[in-house]
CSV table of C-alpha atoms in Angstrom, one decimal:
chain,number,residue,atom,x,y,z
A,1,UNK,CA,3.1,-9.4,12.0
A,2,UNK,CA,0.0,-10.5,9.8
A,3,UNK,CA,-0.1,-14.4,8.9
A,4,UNK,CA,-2.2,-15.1,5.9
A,5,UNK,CA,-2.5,-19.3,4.8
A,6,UNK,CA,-4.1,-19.8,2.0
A,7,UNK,CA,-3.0,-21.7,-1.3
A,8,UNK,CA,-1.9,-24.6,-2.6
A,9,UNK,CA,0.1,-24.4,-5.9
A,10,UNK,CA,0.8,-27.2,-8.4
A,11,UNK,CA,3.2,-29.9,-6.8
A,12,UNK,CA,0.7,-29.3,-3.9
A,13,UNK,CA,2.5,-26.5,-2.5
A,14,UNK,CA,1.4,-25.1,0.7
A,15,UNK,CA,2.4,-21.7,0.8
A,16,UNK,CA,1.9,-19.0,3.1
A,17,UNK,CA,1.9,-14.5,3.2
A,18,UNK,CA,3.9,-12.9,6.0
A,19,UNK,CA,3.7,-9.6,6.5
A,20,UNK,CA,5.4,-7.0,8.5
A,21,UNK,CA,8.0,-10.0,9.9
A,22,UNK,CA,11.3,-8.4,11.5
A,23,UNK,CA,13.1,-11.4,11.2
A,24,UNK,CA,13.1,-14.7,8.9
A,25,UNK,CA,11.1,-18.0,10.5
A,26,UNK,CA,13.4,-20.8,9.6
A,27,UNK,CA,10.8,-23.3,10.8
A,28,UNK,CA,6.9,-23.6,10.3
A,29,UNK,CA,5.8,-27.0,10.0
A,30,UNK,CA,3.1,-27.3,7.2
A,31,UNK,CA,4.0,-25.1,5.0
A,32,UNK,CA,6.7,-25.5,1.7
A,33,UNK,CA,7.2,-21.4,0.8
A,34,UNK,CA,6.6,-18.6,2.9
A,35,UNK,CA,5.9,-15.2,1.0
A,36,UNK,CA,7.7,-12.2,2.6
A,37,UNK,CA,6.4,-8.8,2.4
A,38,UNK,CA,7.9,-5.4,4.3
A,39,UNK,CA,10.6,-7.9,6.2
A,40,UNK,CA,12.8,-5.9,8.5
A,41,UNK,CA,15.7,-9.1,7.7
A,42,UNK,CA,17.1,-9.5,4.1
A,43,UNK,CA,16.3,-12.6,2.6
A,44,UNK,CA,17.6,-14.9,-0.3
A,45,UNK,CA,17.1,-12.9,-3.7
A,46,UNK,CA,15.7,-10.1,-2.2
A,47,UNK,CA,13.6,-7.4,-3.8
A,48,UNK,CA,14.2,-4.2,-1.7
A,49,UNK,CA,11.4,-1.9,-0.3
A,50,UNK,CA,12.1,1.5,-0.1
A,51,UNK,CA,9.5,3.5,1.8
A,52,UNK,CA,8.9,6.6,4.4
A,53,UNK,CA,7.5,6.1,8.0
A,54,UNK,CA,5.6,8.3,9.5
A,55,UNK,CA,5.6,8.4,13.7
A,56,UNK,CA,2.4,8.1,14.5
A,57,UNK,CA,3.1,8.6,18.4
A,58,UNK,CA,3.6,12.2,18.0
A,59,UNK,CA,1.3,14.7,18.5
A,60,UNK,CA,-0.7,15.7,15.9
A,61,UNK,CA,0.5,19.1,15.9
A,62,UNK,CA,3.8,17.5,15.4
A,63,UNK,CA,3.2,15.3,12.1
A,64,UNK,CA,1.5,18.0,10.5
A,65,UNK,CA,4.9,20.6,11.4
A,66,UNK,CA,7.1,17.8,9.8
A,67,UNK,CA,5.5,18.1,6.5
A,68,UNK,CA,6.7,20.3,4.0
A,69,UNK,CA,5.4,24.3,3.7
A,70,UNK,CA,3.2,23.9,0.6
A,71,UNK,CA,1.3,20.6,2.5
A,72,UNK,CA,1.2,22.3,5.6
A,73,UNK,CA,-0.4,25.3,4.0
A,74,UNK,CA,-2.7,23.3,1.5
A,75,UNK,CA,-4.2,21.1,4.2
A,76,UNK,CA,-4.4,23.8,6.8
A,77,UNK,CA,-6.7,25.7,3.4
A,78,UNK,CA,-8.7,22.4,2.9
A,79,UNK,CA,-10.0,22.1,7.0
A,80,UNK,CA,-10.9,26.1,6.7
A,81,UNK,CA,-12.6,25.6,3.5
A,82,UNK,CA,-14.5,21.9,4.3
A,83,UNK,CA,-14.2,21.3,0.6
A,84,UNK,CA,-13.8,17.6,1.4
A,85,UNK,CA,-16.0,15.0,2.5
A,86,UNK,CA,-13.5,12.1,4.0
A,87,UNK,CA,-14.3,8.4,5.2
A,88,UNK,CA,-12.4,6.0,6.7
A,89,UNK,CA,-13.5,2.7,7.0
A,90,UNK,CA,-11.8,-0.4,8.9
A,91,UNK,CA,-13.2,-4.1,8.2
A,92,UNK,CA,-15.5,-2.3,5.0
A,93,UNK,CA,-18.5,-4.3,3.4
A,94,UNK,CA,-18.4,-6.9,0.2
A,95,UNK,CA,-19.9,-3.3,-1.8
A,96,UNK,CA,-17.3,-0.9,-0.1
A,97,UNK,CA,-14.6,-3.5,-1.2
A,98,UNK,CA,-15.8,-4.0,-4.6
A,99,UNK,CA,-16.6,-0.3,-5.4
A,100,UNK,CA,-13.1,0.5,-4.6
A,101,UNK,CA,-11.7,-2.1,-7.0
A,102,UNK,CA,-13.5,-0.9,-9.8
A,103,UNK,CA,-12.6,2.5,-9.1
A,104,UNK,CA,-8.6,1.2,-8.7
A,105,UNK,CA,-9.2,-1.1,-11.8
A,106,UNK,CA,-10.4,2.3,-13.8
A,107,UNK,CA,-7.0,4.2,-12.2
A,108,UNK,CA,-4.8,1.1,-12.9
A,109,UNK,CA,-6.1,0.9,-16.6
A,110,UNK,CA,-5.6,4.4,-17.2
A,111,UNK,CA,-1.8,4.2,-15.6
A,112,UNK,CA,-0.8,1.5,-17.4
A,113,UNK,CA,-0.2,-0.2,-14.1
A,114,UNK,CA,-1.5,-3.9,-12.3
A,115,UNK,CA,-5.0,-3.8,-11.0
A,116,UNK,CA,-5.7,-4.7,-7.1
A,117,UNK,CA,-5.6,-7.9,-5.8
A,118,UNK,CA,-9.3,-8.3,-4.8
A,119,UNK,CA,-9.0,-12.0,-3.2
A,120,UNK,CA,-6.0,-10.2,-1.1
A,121,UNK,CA,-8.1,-7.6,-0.6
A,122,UNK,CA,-10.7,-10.2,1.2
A,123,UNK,CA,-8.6,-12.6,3.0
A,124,UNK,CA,-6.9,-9.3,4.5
A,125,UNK,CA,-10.8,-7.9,5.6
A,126,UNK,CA,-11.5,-11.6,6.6
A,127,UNK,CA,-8.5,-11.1,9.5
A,128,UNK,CA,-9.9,-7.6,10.5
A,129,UNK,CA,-6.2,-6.1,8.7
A,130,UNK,CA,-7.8,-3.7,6.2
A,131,UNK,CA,-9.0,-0.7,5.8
A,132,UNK,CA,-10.3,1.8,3.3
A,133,UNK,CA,-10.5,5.9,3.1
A,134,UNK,CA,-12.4,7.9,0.7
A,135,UNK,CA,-12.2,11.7,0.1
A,136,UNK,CA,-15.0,13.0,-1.8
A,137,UNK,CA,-15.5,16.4,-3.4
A,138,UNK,CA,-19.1,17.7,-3.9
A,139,UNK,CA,-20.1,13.9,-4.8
A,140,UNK,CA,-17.6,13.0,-6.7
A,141,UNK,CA,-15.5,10.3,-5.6
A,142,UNK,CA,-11.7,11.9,-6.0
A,143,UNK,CA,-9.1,10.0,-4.1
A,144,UNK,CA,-9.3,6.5,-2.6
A,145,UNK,CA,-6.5,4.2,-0.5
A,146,UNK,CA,-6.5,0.6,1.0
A,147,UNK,CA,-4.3,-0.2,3.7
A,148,UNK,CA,-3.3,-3.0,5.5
A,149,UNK,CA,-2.4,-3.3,8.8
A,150,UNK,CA,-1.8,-4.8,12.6
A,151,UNK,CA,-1.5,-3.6,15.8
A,152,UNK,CA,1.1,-1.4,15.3
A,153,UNK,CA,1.9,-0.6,11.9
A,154,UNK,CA,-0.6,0.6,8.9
A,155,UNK,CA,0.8,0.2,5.3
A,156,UNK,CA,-0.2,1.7,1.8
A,157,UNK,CA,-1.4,-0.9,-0.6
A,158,UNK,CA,-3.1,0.9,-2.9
A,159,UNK,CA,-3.9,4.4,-4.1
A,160,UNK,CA,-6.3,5.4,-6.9
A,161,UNK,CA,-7.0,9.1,-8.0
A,162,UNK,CA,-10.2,10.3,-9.8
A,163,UNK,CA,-8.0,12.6,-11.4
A,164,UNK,CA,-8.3,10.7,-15.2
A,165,UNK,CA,-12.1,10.6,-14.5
A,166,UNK,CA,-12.8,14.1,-15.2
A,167,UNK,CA,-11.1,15.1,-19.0
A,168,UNK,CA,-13.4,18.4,-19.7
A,169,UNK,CA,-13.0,19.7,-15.9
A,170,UNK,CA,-9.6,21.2,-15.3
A,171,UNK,CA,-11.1,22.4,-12.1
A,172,UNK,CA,-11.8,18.9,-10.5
A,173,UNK,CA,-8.2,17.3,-11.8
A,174,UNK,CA,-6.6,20.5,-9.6
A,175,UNK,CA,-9.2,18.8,-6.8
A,176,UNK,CA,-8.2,15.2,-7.0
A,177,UNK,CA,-4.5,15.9,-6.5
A,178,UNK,CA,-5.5,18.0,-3.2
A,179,UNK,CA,-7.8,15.0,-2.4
A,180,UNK,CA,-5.1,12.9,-2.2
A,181,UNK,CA,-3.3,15.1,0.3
A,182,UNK,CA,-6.3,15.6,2.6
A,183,UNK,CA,-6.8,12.0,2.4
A,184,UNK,CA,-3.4,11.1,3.6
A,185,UNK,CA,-3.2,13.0,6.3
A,186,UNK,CA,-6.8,12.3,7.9
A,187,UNK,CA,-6.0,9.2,7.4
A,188,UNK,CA,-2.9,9.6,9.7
A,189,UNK,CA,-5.0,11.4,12.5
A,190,UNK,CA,-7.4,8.2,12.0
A,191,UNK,CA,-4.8,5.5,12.5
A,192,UNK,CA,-3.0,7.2,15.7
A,193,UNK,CA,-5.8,7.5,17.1
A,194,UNK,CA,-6.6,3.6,16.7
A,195,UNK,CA,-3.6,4.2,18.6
A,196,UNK,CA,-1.0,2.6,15.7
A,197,UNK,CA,2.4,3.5,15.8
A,198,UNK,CA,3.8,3.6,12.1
A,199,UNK,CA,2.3,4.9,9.1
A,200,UNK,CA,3.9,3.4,5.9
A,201,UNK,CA,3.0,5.9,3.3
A,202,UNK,CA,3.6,2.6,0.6
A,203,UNK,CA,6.7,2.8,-1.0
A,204,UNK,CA,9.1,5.6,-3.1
A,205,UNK,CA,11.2,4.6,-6.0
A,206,UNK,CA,13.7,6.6,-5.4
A,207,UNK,CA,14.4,6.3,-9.3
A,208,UNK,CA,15.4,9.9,-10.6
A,209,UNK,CA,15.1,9.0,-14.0
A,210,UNK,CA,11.5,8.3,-14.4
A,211,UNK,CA,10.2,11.9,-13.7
A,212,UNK,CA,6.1,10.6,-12.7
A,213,UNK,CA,7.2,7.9,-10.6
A,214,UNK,CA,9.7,11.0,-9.0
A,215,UNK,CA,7.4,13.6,-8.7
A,216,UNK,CA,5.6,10.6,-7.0
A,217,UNK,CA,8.4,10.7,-4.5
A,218,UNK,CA,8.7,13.8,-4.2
A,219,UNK,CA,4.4,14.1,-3.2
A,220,UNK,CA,5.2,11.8,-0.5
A,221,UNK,CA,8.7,13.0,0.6
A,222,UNK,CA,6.4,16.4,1.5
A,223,UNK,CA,4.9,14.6,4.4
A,224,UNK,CA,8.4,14.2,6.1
A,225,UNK,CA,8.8,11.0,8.1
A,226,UNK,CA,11.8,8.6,7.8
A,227,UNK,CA,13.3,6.6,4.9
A,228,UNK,CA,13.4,3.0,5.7
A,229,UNK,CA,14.3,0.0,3.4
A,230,UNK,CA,12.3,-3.3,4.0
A,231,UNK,CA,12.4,-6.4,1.7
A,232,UNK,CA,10.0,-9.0,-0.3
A,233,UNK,CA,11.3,-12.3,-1.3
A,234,UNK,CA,10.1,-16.3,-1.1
A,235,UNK,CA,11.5,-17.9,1.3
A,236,UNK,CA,11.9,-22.2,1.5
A,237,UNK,CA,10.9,-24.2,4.0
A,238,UNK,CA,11.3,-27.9,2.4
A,239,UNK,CA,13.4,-29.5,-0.8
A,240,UNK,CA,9.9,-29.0,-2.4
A,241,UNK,CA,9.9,-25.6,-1.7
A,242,UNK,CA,12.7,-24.9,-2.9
A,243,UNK,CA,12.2,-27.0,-6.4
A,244,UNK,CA,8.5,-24.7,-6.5
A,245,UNK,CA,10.9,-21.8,-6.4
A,246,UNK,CA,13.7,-22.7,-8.3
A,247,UNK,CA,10.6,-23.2,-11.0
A,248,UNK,CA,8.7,-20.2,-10.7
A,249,UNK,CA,12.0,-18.2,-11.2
A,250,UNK,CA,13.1,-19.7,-14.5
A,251,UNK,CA,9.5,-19.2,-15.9
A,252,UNK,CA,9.9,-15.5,-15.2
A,253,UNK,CA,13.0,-15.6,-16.3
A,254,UNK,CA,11.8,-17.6,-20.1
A,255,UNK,CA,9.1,-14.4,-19.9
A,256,UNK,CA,10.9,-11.7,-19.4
A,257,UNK,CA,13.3,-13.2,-22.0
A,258,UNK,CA,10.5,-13.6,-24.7
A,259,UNK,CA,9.1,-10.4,-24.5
């Protein structure tokens, strides 16, 4: 479990992150809210967490036989050819944290999706719980990942491709997707051998209907693993807490509704 206190909200709301919790903490004096993220136990208004494991106490020979023939074959290609250069840091520098946000920032804007959290990104180094891995093809940065993780269990935050970087160049877009794949799995051998248990591969959809965020599951279905559901929610500690709550919901709520 990673703890992580750190704000104060209007109403002077002391709140706190949780991550990785199995079960709910009813109690913790000090604190109003307490943020759940990848909680084994379903809380009040849940929002569920679909994702794959991947058993990291197998052998290596074994994790790569669970994936899927064209992975298998494409990554068994990539170590014969050396066409990547791969790093993996844990605790990384203020400049390896910040070039990977801009690099994220430049995916998300492309996607259409949110950028990284970068003070999460910091409070999460400051607690030795992050790490970063970098695939590189003849320079050129092509895939990147942050994770976040304890003792046991390493999670998927985020995952940017170069793959929009490089319009004119057919030839490095084919790369970047086979970065990604490299990446993933080196960073697998990287993690066990930290001697983690659980690789979270960061969340699948499982939404049919939108094909990219399918063929999305369907990229990370290849690895094998297990399905597991998990849950995010706020959970309230005091009568303030649950005012602070009660608040923050109907504002979403008057959002979503104006838009």
């Amino acid at each position: 479990m990673i703890e992580l206190n750190h704000r104060k909200k209007l109403m002077a709301i002391n709140l706190k992150d949780i991550y990785f919790a199995h079960s709910i903490i009813k109690e913790d004096p000090g604190y109003d809210v307490v943020y759940y993220f990848h909680c084994n136990e379903q809380g009040p208004d849940s929002t569920i967490f679909n994702t794959i494991f991947i058993d990291l106490k197998q052998s290596e020979e074994e994790i790569l036989n669970q994936f899927n023939k064209t992975n298998r074959s494409l990554i068994k290609k990539l170590f014969k050819n050396n066409d990547f250069n791969i790093a993996i840091t844990d605790c990384p520098t203020e400049t390896e944290i910040e070039e990977f946000v801009e690099f994220y920032d430049m995916f998300a804007k492309k996607k259409g999706i949110n950028r990284a959290d970068k003070k999460l990104l910091y409070r999460l180094n400051d607690i030795s719980s992050l790490s970063i891995g970098k695939a590189y093809h003849e320079g050129d940065l092509l895939s990147s990942m942050v994770f976040i993780k304890n003792k046991e269990r390493v999670t998927g935050q985020y995952e940017g491709s170069g793959r929009f970087f490089f319009p004119e160049n057919p030839h490095k877009v084919k790369m970047a997707s086979k970065a990604n794949r490299i990446l993933e799995y080196m960073c697998m051998l990287h993690f066990k051998k930290e001697g983690l248990k659980i690789y979270d591969l960061g969340g699948v959809t499982l939404d049919p209907n939108d094909i990219e965020k399918a063929n999305i599951d369907m990229r990370k279905k290849g690895f094998g693993g297990e399905l597991v559901k998990e849950y995010h929610f706020m959970y309230p500690l005091t009568l303030k807490g649950k005012i602070f709550i009660y608040l923050k919901k109907f504002s979403e709520k008057l959002r979503r509704n104006s838009k």
